[in-house]
Short mmCIF file of C-alpha atoms in Angstrom, two decimals:
data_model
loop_
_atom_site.label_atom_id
_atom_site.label_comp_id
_atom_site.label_asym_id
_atom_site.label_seq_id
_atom_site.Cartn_x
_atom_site.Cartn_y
_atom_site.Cartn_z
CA UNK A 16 -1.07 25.05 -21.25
CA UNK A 17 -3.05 22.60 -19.60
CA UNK A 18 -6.61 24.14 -18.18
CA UNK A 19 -8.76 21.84 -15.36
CA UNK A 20 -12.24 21.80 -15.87
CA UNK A 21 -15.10 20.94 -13.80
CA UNK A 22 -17.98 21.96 -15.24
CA UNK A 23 -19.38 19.15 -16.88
CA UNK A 24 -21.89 19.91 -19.61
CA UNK A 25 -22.66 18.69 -23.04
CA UNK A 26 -20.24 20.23 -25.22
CA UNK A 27 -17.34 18.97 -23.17
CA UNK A 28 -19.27 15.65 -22.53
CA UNK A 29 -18.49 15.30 -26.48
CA UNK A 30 -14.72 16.45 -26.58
CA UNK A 31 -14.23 14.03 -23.49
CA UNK A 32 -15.62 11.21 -25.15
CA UNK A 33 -13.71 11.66 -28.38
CA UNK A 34 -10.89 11.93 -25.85
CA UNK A 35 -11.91 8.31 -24.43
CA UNK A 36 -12.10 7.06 -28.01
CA UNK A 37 -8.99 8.13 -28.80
CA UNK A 38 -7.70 6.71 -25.61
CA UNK A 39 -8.77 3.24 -25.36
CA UNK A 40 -8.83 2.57 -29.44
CA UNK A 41 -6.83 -0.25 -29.43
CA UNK A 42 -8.11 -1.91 -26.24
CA UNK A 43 -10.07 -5.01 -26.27
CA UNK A 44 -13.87 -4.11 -26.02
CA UNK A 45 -13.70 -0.48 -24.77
CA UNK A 46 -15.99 0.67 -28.17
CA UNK A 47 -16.10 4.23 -28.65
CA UNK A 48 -18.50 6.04 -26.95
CA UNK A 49 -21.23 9.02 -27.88
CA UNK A 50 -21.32 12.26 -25.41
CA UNK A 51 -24.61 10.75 -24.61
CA UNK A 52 -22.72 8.13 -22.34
CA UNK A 53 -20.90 10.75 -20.18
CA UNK A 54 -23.80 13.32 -20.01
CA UNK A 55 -24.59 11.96 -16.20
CA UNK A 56 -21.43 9.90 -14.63
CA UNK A 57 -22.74 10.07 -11.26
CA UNK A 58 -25.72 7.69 -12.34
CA UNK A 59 -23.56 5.36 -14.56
CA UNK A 60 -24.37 1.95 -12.97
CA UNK A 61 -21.92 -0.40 -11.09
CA UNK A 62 -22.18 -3.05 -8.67
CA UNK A 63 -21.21 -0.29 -5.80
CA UNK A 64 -23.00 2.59 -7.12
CA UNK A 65 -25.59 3.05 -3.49
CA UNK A 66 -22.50 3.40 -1.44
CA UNK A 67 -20.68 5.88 -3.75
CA UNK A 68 -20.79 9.86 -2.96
CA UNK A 69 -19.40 13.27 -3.21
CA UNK A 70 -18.39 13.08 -6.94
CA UNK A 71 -16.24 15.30 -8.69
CA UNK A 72 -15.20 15.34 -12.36
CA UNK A 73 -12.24 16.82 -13.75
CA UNK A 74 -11.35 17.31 -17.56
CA UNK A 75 -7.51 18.17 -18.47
CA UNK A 76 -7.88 20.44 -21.53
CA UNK A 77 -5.07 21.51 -24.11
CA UNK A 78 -6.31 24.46 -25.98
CA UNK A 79 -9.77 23.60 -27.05
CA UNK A 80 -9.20 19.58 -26.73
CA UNK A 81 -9.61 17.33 -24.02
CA UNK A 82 -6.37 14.90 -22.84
CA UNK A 83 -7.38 13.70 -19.46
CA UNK A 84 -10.61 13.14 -17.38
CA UNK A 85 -10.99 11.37 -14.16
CA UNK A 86 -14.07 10.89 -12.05
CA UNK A 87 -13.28 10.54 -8.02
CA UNK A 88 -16.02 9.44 -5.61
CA UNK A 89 -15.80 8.70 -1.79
CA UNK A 90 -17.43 4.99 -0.98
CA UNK A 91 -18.98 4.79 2.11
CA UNK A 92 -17.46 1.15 4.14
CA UNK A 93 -20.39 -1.26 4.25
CA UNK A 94 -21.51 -3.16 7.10
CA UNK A 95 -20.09 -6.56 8.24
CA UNK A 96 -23.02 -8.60 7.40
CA UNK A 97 -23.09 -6.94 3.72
CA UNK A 98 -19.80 -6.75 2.78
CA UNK A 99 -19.07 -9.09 -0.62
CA UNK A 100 -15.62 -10.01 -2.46
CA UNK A 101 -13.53 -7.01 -2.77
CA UNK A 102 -15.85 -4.44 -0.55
CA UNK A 103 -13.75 -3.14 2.61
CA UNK A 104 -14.20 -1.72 6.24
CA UNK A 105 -13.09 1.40 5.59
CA UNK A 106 -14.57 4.46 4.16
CA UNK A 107 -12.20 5.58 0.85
CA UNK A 108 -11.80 7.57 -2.22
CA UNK A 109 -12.32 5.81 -5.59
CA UNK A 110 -11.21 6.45 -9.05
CA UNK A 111 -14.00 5.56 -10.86
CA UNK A 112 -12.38 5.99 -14.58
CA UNK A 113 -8.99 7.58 -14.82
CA UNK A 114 -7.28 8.48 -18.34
CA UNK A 115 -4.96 10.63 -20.15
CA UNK A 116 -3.92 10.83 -23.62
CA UNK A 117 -0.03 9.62 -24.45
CA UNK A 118 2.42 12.36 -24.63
CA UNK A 119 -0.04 14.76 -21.95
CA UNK A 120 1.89 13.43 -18.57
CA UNK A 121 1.58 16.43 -17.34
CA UNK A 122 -2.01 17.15 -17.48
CA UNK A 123 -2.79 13.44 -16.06
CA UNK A 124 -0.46 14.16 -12.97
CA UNK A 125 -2.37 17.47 -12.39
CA UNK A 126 -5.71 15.25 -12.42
CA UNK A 127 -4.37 12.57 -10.41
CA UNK A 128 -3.21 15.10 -7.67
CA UNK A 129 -6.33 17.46 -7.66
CA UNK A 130 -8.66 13.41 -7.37
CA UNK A 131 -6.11 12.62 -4.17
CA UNK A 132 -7.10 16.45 -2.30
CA UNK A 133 -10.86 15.82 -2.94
CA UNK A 134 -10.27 12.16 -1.34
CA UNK A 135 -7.51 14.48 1.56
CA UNK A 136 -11.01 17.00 2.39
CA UNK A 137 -12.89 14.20 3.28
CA UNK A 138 -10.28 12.95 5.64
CA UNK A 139 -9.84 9.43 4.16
CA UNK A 140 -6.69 7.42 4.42
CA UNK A 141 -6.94 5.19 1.54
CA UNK A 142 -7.81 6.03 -2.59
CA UNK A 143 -8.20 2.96 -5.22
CA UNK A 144 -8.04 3.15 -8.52
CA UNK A 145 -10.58 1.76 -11.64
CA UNK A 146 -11.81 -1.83 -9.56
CA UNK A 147 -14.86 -3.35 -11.65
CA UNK A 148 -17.18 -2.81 -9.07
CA UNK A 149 -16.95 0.83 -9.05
CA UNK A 150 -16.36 1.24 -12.49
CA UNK A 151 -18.07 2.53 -15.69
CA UNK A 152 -20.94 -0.29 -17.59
CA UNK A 153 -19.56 0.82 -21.04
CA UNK A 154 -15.63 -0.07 -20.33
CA UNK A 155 -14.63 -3.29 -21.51
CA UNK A 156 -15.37 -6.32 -19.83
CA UNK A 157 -17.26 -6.56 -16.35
CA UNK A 158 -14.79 -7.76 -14.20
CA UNK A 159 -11.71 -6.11 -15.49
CA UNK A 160 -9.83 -2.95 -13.85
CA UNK A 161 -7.28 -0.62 -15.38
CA UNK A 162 -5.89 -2.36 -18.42
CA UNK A 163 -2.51 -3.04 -18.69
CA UNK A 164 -2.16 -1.25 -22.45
CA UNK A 165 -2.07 1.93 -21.05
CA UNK A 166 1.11 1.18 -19.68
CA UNK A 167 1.51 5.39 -19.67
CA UNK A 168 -1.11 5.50 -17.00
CA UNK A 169 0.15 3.09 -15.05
CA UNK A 170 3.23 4.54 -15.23
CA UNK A 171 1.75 7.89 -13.71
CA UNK A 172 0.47 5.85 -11.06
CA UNK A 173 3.82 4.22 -9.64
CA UNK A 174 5.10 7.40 -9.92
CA UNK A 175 2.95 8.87 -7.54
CA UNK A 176 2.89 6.41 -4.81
CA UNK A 177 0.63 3.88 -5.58
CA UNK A 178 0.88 0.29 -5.87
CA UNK A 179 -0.73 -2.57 -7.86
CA UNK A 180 -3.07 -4.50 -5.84
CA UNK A 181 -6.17 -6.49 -7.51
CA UNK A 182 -5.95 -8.47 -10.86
CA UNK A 183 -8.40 -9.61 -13.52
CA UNK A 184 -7.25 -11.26 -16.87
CA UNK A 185 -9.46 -10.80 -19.88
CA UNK A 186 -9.69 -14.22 -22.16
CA UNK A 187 -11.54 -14.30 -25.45
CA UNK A 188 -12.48 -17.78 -27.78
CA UNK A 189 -13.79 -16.75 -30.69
CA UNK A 190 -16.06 -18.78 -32.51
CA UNK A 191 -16.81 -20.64 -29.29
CA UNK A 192 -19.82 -21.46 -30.67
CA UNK A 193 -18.83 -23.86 -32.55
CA UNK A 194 -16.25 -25.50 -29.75
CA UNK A 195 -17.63 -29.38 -29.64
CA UNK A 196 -18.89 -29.95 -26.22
CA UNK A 197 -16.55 -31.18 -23.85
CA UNK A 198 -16.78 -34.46 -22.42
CA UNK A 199 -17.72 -34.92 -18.90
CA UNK A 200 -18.10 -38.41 -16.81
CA UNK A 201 -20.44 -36.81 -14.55
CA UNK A 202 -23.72 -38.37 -14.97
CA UNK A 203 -26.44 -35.04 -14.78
CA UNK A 204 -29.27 -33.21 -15.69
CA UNK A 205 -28.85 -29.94 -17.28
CA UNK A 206 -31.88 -27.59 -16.55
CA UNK A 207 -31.70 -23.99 -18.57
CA UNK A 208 -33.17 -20.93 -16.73
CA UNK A 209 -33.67 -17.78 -19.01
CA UNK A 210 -33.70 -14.17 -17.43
CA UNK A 211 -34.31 -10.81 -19.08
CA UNK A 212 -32.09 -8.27 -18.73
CA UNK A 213 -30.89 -4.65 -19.77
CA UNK A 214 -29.65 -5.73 -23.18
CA UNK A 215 -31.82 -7.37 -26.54
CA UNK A 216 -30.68 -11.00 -25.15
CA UNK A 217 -31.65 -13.12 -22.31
CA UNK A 218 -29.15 -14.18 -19.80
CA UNK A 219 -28.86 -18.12 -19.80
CA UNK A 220 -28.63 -19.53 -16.54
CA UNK A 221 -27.43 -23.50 -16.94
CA UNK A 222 -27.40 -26.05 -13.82
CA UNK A 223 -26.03 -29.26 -13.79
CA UNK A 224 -28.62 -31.38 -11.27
CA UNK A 225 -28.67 -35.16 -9.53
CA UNK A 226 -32.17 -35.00 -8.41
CA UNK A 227 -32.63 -32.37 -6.07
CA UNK A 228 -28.33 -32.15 -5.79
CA UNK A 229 -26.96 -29.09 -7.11
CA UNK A 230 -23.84 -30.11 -9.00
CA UNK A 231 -22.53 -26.64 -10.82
CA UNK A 232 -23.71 -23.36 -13.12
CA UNK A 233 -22.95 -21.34 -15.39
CA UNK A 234 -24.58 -17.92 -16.49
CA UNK A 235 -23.42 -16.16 -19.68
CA UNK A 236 -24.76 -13.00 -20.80
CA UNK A 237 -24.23 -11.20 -24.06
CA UNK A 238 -21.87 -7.96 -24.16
CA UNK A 239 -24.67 -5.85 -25.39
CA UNK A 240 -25.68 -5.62 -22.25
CA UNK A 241 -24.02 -2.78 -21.25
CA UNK A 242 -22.20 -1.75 -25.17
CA UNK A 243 -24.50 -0.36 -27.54
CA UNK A 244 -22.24 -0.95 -30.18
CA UNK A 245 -23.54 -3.54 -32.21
CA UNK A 246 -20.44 -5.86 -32.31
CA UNK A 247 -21.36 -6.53 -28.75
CA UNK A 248 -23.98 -8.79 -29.64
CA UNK A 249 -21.49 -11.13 -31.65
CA UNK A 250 -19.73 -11.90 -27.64
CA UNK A 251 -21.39 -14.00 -24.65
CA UNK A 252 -19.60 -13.29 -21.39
CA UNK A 253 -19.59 -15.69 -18.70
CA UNK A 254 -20.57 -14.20 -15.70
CA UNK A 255 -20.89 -16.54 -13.28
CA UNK A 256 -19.33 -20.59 -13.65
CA UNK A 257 -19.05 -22.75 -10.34
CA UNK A 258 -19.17 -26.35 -9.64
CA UNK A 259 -19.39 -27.98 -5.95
CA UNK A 260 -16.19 -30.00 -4.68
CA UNK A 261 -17.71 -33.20 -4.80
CA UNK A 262 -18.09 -33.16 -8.67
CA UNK A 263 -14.60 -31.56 -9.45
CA UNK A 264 -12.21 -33.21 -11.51
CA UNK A 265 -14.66 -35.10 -13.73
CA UNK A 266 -15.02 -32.77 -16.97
CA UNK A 267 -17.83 -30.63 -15.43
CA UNK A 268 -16.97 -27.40 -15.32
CA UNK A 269 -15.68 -27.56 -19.14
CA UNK A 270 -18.88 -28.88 -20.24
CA UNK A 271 -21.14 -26.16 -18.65
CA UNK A 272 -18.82 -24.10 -20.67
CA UNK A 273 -19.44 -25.48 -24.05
CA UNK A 274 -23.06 -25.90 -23.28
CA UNK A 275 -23.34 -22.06 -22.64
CA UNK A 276 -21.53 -21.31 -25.49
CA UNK A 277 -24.18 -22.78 -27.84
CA UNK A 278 -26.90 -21.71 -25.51
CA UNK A 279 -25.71 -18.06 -26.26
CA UNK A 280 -25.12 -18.70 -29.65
CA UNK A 281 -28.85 -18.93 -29.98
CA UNK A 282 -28.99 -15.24 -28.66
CA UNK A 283 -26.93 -14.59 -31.57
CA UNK A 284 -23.14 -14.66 -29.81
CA UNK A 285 -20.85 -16.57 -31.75
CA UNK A 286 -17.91 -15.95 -29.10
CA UNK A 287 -17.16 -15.84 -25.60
CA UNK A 288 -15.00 -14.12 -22.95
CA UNK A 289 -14.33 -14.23 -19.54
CA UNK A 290 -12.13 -13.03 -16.67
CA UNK A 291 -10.41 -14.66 -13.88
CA UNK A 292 -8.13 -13.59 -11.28
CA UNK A 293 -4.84 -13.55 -12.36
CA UNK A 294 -3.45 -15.64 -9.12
CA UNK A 295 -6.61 -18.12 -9.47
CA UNK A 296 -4.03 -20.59 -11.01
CA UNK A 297 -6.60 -23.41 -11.29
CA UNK A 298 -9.32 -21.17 -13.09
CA UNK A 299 -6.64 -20.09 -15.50
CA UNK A 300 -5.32 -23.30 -16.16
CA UNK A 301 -8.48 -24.47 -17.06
CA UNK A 302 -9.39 -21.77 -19.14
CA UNK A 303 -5.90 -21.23 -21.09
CA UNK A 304 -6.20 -25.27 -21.91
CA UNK A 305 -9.44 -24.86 -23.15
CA UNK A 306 -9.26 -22.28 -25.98
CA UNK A 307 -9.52 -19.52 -24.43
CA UNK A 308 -6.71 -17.05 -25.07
CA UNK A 309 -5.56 -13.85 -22.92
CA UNK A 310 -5.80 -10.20 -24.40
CA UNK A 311 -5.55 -8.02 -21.64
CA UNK A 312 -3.74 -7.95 -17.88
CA UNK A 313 -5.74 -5.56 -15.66
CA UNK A 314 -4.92 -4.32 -12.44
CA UNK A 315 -6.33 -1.65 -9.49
CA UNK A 316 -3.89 0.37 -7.71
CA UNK A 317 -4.53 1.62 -4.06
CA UNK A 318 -2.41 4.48 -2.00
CA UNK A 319 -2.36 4.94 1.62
CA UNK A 320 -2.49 8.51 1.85
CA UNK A 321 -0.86 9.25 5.45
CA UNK A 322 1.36 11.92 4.29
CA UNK A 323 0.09 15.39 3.86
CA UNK A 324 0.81 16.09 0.54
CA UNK A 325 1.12 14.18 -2.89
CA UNK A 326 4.30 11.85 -3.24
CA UNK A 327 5.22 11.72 -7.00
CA UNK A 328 8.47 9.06 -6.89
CA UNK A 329 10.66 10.20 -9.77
CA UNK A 330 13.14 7.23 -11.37
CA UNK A 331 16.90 7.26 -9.96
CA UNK A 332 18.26 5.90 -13.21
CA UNK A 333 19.90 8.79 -15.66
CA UNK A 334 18.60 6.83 -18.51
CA UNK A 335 15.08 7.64 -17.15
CA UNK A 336 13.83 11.20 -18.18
#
């Protein structure tokens, strides 16, 4: 019998973490996770966290073991002037981190419907589901939403009205380090900017210059930023790689790459990832042709939540249970 939970202390902060372990195993840089890390999920850092409120966590429990968890939040609408990519006009309910274990359908669709009241008592028309900016440091890349390999979860969420709406593709090169630098045709200076951070290494911050003409940058950071598992400090992430229209087309962008990558190696990262937006066709096709390969599809799901109770769409087909 599934039991909801929401008293959040640290004997269950354990159980759900072996329950996120267990989880997100086989998933591309979600490292498993101490209690220590879910102790306080209402301070866990994100781009959106000032604007975030009214938290409540639920745990799905089977018998003494924990299947599900999910952490709802309403996020206040910023104004105009400080709105950035992906921050709205409206006032919603968020899904900061939303899980349950395979085979437990039950006890996820019980979380999922008790997360969509709290975001009804609030009087809010909209929820969204695991976007990077309102998600958790220690899950997987930075820019990535609900990963596609728990294609259970997503399942859960069709099923209950809600639809697929932002992308982000994670792409890995390993030993990227050792990539020979690209060639470029740009004539430009290359000026390195080092800035301290949360994690052990410095975030490189590399700008192609003509004079006092910005050309493009590049800023990778290592992984152990925000995983303290220590295989995070073998991966740079690129957070950050631009180049003005002007000096497009001439080999630019690919070399800032290659010189980050051995920037960051001497922070100790021998390979790199990065995400892109699944529909930005020209920042995939320049990535893909690179090296860089694709190991995860990841995806935030939004519901407009006009009707007045929970819609769970069951499939038509017979061959469906």
């Amino acid at each position: 019998m599934t039991t909801i939970v929401s008293t959040f202390g640290s004997e269950l902060a354990e159980a759900t973490a072996a329950s996120y372990n267990r989880t997100f195993a086989d998933i591309p840089f979600c490292w498993p996770i101490d209690a220590q890390a879910l102790m306080d999920p209402a301070t866990l850092p994100c781009d959106n966290l000032s604007a975030l409120r009214g938290d409540l966590l639920l745990v799905a429990r089977e018998g003494q073991a924990v299947v599900g968890y999910v952490h709802v939040v309403v996020e206040d609408a910023k104004p105009e002037g400080e709105r950035d990519w992906d921050d709205y006009a409206q006032t919603q309910g968020v899904l900061r981190m939303f899980w349950y274990e395979r085979g437990y359908r039950a006890a996820g669709a019980v979380l999922l419907e008790q997360a969509e009241s709290h975001v009804r008592a609030h009087g809010l028309q909209r929820i969204e589901v695991m976007h990077s900016k309102r998600g958790y440091p220690w899950y997987h890349l930075p820019h990535v939403h609900l990963t596609q390999r728990l294609e259970h979860v997503h399942a859960l969420l069709y099923a209950h009205g809600f639809a697929r709406d932002k992308s982000n593709v994670a792409l890995i090169w390993p030993d990227a380090a050792n990539a020979p630098l690209a060639p470029c045709a740009l004539d430009y200076h290359l000026r390195i900017e080092r800035e301290d951070c949360s994690g052990p290494a410095k975030r490189q911050l590399l700008f192609a210059e003509q004079g006092d003409t910005f050309c493009g940058m590049c800023v990778g950071a290592s992984l152990a930023e925000q995983h303290a598992d220590l295989r995070a400090r073998d991966w740079s992430y690129i957070r950050w790689l631009t180049v003005d229209e002007p000096f497009r087309r001439q080999g630019l962008a690919q070399r800032l790459l290659t010189e980050t990558f051995r920037t960051m190696a001497g922070e100790g990262a021998r390979h790199a990832a990065i995400c892109c937006i699944e529909e930005n066709t020209p920042a995939l096709l320049l990535y893909a042709n690179m090296g860089f390969r694709a190991v995860d599809f990841t995806y935030t799901y939004v519901k407009a939540l006009h009707q007045q109770s929970a819609q769970v769409n069951e499939p038509a087909s017979p061959l469906c249970p």
